Tab-separated table of C-alpha atoms and ligand atoms in Angstrom:
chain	number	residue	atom	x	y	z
M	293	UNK	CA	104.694	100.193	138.485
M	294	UNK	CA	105.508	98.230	135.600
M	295	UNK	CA	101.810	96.506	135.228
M	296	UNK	CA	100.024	100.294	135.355
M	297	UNK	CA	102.248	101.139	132.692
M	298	UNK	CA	101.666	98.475	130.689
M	299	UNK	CA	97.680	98.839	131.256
M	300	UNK	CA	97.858	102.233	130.148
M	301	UNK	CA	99.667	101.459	126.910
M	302	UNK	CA	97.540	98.462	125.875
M	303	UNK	CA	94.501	100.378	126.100
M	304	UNK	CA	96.429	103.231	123.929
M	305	UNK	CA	96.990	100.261	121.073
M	306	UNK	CA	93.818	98.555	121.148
M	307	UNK	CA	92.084	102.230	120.951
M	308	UNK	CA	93.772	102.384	117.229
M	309	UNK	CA	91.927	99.439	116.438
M	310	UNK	CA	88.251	100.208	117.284
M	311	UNK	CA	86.724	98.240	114.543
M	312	UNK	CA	88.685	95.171	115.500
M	313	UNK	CA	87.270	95.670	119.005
M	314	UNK	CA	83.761	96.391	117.700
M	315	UNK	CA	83.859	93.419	115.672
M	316	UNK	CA	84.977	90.738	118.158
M	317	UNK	CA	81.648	88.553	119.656
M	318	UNK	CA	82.136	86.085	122.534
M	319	UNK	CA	81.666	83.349	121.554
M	320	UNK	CA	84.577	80.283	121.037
M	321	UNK	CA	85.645	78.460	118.340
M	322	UNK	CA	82.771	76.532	117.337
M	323	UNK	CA	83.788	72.949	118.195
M	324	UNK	CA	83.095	71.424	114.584
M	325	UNK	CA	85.553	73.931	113.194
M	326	UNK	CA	88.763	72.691	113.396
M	327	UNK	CA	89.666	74.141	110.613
M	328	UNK	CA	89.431	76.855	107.178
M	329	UNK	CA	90.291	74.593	104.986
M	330	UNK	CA	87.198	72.131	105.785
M	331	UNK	CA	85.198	74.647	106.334
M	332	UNK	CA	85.850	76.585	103.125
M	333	UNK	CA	85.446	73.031	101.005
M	334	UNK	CA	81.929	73.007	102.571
M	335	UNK	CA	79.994	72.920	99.375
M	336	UNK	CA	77.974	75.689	98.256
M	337	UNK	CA	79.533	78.369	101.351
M	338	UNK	CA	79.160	81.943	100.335
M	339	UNK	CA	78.676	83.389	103.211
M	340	UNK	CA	81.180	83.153	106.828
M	341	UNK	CA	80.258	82.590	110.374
M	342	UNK	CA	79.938	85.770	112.744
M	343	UNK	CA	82.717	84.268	114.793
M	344	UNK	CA	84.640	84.958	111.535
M	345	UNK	CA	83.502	88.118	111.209
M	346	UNK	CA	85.343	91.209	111.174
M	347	UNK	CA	83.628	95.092	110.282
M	348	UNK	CA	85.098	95.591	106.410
M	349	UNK	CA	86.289	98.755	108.034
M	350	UNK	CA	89.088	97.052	109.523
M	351	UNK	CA	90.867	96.278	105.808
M	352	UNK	CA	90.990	100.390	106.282
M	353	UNK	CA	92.705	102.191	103.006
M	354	UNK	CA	95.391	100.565	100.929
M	355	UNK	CA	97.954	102.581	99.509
M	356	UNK	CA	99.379	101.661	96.112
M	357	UNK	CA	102.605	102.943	96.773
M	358	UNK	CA	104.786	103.976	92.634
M	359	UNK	CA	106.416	100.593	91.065
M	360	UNK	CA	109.584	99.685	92.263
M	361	UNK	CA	109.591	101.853	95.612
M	362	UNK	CA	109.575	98.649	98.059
M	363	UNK	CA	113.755	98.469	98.661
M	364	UNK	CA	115.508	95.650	96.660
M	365	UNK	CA	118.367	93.509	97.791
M	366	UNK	CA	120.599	92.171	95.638
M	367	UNK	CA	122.034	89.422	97.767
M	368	UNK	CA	124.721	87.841	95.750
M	369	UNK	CA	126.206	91.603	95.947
M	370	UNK	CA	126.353	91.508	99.579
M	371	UNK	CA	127.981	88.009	99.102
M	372	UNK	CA	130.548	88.314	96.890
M	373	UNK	CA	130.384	91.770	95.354
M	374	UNK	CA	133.265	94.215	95.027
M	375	UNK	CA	134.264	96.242	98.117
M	376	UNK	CA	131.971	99.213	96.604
M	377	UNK	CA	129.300	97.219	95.746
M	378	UNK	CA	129.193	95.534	99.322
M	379	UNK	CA	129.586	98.780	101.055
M	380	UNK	CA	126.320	100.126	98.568
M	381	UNK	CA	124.169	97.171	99.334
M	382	UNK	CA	125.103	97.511	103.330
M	383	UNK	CA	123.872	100.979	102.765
M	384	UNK	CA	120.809	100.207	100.954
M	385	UNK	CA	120.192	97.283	104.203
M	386	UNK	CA	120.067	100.535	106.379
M	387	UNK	CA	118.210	102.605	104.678
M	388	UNK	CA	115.456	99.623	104.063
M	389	UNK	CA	115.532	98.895	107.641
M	390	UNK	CA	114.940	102.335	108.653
M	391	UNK	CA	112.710	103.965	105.947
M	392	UNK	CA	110.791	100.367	105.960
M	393	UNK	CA	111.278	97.613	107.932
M	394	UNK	CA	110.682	95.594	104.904
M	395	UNK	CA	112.718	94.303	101.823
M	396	UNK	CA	112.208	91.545	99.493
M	397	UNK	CA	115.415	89.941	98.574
M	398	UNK	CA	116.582	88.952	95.280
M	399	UNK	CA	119.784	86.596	93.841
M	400	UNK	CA	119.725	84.813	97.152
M	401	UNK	CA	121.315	81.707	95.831
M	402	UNK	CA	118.043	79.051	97.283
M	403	UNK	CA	117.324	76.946	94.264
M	404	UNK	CA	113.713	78.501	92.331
M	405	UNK	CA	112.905	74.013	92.539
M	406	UNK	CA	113.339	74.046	96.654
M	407	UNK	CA	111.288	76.607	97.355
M	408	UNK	CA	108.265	74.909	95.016
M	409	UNK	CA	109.080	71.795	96.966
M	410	UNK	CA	108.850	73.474	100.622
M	411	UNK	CA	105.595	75.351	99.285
M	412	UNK	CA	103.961	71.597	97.775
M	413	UNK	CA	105.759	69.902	101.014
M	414	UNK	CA	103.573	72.435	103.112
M	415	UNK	CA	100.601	72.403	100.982
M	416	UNK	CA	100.555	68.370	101.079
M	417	UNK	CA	100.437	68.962	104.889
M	418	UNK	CA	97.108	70.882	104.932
M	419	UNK	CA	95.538	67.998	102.419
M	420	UNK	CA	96.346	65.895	105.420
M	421	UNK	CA	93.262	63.930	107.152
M	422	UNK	CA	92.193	66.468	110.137
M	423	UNK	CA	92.741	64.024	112.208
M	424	UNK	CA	96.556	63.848	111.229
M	425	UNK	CA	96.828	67.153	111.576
M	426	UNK	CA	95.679	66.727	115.188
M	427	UNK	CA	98.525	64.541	115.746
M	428	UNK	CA	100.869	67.785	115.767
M	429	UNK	CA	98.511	70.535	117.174
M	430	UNK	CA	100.826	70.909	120.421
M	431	UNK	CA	99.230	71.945	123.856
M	432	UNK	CA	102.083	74.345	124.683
M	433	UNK	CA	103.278	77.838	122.658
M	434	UNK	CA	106.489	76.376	123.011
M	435	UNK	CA	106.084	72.585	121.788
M	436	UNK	CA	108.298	72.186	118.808
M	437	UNK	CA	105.561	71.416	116.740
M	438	UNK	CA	101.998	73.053	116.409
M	439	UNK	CA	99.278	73.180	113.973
M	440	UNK	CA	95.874	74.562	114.255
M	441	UNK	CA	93.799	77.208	113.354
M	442	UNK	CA	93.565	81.425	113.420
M	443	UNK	CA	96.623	82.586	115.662
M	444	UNK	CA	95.377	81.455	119.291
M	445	UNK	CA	91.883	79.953	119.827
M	446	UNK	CA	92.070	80.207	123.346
M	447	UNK	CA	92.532	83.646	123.590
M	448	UNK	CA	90.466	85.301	120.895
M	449	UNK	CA	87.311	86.228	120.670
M	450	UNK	CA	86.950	86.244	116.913
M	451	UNK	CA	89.414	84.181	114.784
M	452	UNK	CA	90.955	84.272	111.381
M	453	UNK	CA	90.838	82.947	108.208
M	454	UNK	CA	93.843	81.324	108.657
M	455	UNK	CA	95.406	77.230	109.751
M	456	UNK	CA	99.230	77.076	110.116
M	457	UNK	CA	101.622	74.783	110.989
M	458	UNK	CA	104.525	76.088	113.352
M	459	UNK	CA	107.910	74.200	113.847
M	460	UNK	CA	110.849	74.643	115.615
M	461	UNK	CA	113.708	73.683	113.130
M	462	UNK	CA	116.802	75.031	114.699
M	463	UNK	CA	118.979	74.981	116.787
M	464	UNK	CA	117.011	71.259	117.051
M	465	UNK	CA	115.660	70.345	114.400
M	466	UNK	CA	111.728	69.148	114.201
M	467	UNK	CA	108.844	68.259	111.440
M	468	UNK	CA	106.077	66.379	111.496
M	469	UNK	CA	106.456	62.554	109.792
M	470	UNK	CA	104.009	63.482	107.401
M	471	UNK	CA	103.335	64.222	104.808
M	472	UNK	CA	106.214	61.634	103.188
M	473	UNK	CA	109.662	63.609	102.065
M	474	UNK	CA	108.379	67.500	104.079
M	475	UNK	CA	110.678	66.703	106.361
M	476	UNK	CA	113.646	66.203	104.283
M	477	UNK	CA	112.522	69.320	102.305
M	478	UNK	CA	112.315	71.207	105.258
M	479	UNK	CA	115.941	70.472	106.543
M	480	UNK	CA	117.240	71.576	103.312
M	481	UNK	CA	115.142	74.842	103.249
M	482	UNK	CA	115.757	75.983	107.087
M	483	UNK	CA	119.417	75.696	106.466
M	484	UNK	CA	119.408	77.220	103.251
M	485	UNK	CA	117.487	80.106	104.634
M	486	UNK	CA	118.634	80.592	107.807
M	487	UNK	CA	122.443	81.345	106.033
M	488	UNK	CA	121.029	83.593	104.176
M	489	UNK	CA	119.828	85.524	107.420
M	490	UNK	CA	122.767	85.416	108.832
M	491	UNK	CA	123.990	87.195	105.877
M	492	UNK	CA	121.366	89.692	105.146
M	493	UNK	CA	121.887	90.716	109.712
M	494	UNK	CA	125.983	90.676	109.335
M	495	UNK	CA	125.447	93.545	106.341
M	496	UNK	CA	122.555	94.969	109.008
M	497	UNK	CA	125.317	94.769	111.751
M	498	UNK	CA	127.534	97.240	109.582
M	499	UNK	CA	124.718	98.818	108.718
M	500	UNK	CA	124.608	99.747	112.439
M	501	UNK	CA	127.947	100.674	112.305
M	502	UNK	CA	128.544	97.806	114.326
M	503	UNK	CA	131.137	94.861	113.830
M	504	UNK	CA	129.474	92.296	110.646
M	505	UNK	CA	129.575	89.438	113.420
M	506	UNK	CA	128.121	92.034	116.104
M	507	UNK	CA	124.241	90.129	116.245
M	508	UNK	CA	125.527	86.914	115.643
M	509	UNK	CA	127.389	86.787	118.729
M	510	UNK	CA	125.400	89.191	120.933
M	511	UNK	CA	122.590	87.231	120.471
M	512	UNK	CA	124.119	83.345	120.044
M	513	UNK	CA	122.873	83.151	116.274
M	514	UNK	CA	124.802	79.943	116.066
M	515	UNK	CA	121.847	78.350	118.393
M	516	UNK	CA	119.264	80.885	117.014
M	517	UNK	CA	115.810	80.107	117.289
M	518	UNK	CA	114.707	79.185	113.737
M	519	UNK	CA	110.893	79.065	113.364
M	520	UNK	CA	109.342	77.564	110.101
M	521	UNK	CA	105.154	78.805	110.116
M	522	UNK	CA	103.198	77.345	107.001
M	523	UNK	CA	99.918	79.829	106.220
M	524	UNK	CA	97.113	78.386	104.674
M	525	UNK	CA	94.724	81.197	103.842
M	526	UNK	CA	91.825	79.513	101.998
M	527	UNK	CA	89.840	80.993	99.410
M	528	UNK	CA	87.046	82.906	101.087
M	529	UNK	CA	83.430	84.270	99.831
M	530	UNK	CA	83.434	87.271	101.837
M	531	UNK	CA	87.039	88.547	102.091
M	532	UNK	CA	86.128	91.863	102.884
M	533	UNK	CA	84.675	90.456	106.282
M	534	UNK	CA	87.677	88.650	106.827
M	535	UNK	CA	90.834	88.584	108.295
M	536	UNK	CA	93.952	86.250	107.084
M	537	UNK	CA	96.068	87.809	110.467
M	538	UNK	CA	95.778	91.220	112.037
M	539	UNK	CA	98.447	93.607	112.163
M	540	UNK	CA	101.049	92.252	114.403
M	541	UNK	CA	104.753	92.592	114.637
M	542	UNK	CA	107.048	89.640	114.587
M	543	UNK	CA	109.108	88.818	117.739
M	544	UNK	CA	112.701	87.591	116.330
M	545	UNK	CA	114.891	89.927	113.893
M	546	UNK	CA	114.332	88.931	110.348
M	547	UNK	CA	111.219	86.987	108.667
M	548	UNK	CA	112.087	85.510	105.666
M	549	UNK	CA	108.602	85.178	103.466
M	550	UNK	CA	107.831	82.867	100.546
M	551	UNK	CA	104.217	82.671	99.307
M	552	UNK	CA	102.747	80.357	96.020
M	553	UNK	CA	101.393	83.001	93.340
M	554	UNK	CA	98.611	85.150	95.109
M	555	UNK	CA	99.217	87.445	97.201
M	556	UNK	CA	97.809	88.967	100.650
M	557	UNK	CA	100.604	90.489	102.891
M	558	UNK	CA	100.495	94.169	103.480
M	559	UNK	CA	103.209	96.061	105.424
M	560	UNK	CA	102.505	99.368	107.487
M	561	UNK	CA	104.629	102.527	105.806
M	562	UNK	CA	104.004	105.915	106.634
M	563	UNK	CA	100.735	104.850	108.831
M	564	UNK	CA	99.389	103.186	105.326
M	565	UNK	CA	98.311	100.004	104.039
M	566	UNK	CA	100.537	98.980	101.319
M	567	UNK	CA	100.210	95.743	98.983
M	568	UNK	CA	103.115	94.089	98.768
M	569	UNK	CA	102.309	91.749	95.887
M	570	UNK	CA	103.927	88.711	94.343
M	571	UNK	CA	107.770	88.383	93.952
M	572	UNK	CA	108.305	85.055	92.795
M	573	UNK	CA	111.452	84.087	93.816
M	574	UNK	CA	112.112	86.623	96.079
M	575	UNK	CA	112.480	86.381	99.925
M	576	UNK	CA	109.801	89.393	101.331
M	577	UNK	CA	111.866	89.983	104.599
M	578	UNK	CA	110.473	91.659	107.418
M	579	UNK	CA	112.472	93.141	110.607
M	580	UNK	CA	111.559	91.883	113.899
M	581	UNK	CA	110.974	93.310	117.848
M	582	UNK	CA	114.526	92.149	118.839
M	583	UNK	CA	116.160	94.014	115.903
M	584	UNK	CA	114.832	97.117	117.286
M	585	UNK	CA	115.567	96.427	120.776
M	586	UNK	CA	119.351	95.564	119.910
M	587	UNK	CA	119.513	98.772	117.404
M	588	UNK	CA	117.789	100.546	120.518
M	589	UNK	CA	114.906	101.791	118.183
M	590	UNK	CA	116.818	102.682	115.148
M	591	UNK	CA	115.622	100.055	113.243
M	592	UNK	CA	111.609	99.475	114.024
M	593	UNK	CA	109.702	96.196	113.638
M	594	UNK	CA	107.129	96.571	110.652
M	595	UNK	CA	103.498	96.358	111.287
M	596	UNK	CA	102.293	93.770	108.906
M	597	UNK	CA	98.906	91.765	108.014
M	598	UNK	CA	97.573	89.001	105.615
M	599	UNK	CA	94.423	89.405	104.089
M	600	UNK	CA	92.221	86.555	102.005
M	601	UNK	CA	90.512	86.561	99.140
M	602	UNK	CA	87.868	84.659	96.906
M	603	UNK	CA	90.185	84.351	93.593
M	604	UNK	CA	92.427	81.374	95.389
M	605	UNK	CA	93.748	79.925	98.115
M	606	UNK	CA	97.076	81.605	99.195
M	607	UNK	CA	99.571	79.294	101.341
M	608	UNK	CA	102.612	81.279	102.753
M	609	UNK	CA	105.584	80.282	104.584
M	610	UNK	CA	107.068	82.289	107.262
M	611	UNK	CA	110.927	81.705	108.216
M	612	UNK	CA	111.601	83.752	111.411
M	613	UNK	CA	114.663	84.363	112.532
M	614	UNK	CA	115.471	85.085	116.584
M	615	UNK	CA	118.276	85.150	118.927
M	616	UNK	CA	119.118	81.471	121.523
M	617	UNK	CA	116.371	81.453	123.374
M	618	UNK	CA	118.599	82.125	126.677
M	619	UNK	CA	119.770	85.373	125.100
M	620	UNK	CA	119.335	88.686	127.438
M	621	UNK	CA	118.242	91.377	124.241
M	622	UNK	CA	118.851	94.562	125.467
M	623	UNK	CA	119.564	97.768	122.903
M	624	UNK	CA	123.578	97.550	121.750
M	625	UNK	CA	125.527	99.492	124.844
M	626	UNK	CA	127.437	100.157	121.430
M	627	UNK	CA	124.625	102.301	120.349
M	628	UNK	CA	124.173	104.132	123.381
M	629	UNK	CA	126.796	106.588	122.885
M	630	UNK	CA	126.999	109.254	120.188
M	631	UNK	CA	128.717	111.897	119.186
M	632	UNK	CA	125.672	114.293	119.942
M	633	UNK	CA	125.767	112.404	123.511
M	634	UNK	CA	124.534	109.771	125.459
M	635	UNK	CA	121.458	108.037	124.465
M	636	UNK	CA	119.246	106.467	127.064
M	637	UNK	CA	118.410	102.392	125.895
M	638	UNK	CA	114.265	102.766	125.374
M	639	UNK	CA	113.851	98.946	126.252
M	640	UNK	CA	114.717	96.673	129.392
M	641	UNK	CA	116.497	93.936	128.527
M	642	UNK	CA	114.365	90.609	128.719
M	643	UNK	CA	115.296	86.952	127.803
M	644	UNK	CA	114.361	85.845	124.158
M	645	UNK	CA	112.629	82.493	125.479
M	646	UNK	CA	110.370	84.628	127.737
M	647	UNK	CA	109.535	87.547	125.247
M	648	UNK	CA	108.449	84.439	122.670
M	649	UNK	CA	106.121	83.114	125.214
M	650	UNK	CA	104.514	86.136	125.886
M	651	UNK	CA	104.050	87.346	122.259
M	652	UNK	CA	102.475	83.572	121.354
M	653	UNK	CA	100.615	83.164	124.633
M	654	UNK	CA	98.636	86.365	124.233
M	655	UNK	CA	96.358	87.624	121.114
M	656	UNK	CA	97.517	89.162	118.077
M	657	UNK	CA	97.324	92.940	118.577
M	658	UNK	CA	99.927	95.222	116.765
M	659	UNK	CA	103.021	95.889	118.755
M	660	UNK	CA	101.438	95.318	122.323
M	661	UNK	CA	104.254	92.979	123.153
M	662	UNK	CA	107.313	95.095	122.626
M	663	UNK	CA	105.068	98.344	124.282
M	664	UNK	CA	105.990	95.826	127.667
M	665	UNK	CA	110.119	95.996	127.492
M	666	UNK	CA	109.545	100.019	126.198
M	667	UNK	CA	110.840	102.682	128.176
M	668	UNK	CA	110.666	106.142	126.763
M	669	UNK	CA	107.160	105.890	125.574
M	670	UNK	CA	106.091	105.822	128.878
R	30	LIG	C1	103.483	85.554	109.889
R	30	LIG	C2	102.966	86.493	108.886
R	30	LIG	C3	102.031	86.940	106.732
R	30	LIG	C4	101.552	86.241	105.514
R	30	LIG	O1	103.358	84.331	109.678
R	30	LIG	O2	104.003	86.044	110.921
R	30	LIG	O3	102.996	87.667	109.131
R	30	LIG	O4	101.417	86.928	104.506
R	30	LIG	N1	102.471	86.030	107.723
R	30	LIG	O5	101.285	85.044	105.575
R	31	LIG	NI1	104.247	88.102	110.827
């Protein structure tokens, strides 16, 4: 029962992608590409390969949405602001979570210096030998440590302009030895972030009208999986045939983003494209599948996507944020009860280690993961 349903909603989501579908050729990863960055250095390249390729139909219409309209939050309010003030920003959480799924975050307390280290500690990775880099490239979704190329080669039919590097830093901590000092860095940076988090989903608890502590001990955030992903998105001759990462949702509950001065991530609002630019200094936080299984669809997971482009190269790094990977995530029981009723949950509860394996086992493709723990849009 549950695999026809599932068939029938996968073809649903890949219909609202036809050009990605018309786009994609057979053929793999061509074995001398191991990855963008080499083959973007190639001298004189100003064209891409077809396995590349995507229709420039894809990049659809961007918005601009009016200045100042993405939601702002002022974290040191949150923090240590007066009563008022932390009962304002807790509302402003909410409304961002539900109006959005995205904020950036400003006055977060990370020192401005660590997160140019991190983003030269990351970028010093990429300028690694290839054949260093193949040290880490992993074999399983869930080895600590991965680096590699598009999202997953062995899966896809036509691949991004994209290499990453993927590590697990908490509850155990991992990096790769190299480059020198990343991995001191990178200690330094997951903690620093990953309080933060914790802070921005205790306002998002109230926000719920739930307990502050509510997530962090429904879900075990003290052994929360952390997961640090590096983006390298090279500079590219044809970006409008390219495609940095498709839309996709993120499988944990908050994504903390940092990116060096170009931009390239767009968020879904209102069924648009919208640019969301360059913050510097600013966290560009996106909510996660297991914030709106717990919130029991209150809260959605954003659609989001990188693109590239032939200006410069664009590295980003991607903190998510999920619940112990043993955690059962079903929606709050808390949240199932109103005063206009009961409310039936409209996702099964499934275990956060087995959710992450799915989502990073399969392709990239919008929300198809979550449509598999959904029950009312059946
Ligand atoms: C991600 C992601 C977007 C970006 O790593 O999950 O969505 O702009 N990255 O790099
Ligand atoms: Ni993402």
């Amino acid at each position: 029962m549950i695999g026809h349903i599932y068939i029938q909603i996968t073809q649903l989501c890949l219909a609202s992608y036809p050009s990605l579908m018309a786009a994609e050729t057979s053929s793999p990863l061509p074995s001398n590409i191991t990855s963008i960055k080499t083959l973007a250095e190639s001298p004189g390249l100003t064209s891409i390969p077809a396995t590349h390729t995507f229709t420039p139909d894809l990049h659809g219409q961007v918005t601009s949405v009016p200045e100042g309209s993405i939601p702002v939050i002022d974290y040191s309010l949150l923090i240590s602001g007066t009563p008022g003030q932390r009962s304002e920003i807790v509302h402003e959480l909410g409304r961002a979570c539900q109006d959005w799924g995205f904020f950036m975050v400003i006055n977060h307390g990370v020192p401005q210096k660590l997160l140019s280290s991190i983003l030269d500690g990351c970028r010093g990775f990429f300028d690694l030998e290839e054949e260093e880099k193949q040290d880490v490239k992993g074999n399983h979704v869930l080895d600590p440590i991965r680096s590699g190329t598009s999202f997953n080669v062995s899966v896809e039919k036509a691949f991004y302009w994209r290499d990453f590097l993927k590590v697990f830093v908490h509850p155990v901590f991992y990096s790769p030895t190299k480059p020198a000092g990343l991995s001191e860095i990178s200690l330094e940076y997951s903690q620093r972030v990953r309080e933060v988090a914790r802070g921005l989903l205790k306002g998002i608890s109230e926000s719920l009208g739930l307990e502050g502590s509510y997530i962090d001990k429904a879900l075990n955030l003290e052994r929360g999986k952390q997961i640090f992903i590096a983006n390298l998105y090279p500079t590219c001759p044809r970006p409008e045939l390219a495609m940095g990462m498709p839309p996709h949702s993120d499988h944990g509950l908050l994504t903390l983003l940092i990116q060096n001065g170009i931009d390239g991530l767009q968020i879904q609002h209102k069924g648009k494209w919208v640019n969301v630019g360059t913050h510097p200094n600013s966290f560009l936080v996106n909510t996660g599948d297991h914030l709106e299984i717990l919130s029991n669809g209150r809260y959605k997971s954003v659609l989001h996507r990188a693109m590239v482009n032939s200006k410069g190269t664009r590295i980003s790094i991607a903190m998510a944020h999920g619940p112990s990977l043993d955690s059962v995530v079903s929606p709050a029981p808390e949240l199932l009860v109103s005063s206009k009723g009961d409310e039936p949950a409209a996702y099964i509860g499934m275990k956060y280690k087995d959710y992450l394996e799915l989502q990073q086992s399969n392709k990239l493709d919008g929300k198809s993961c979550l449509d598999r723990v959904r029950i009312s849009a059946v």
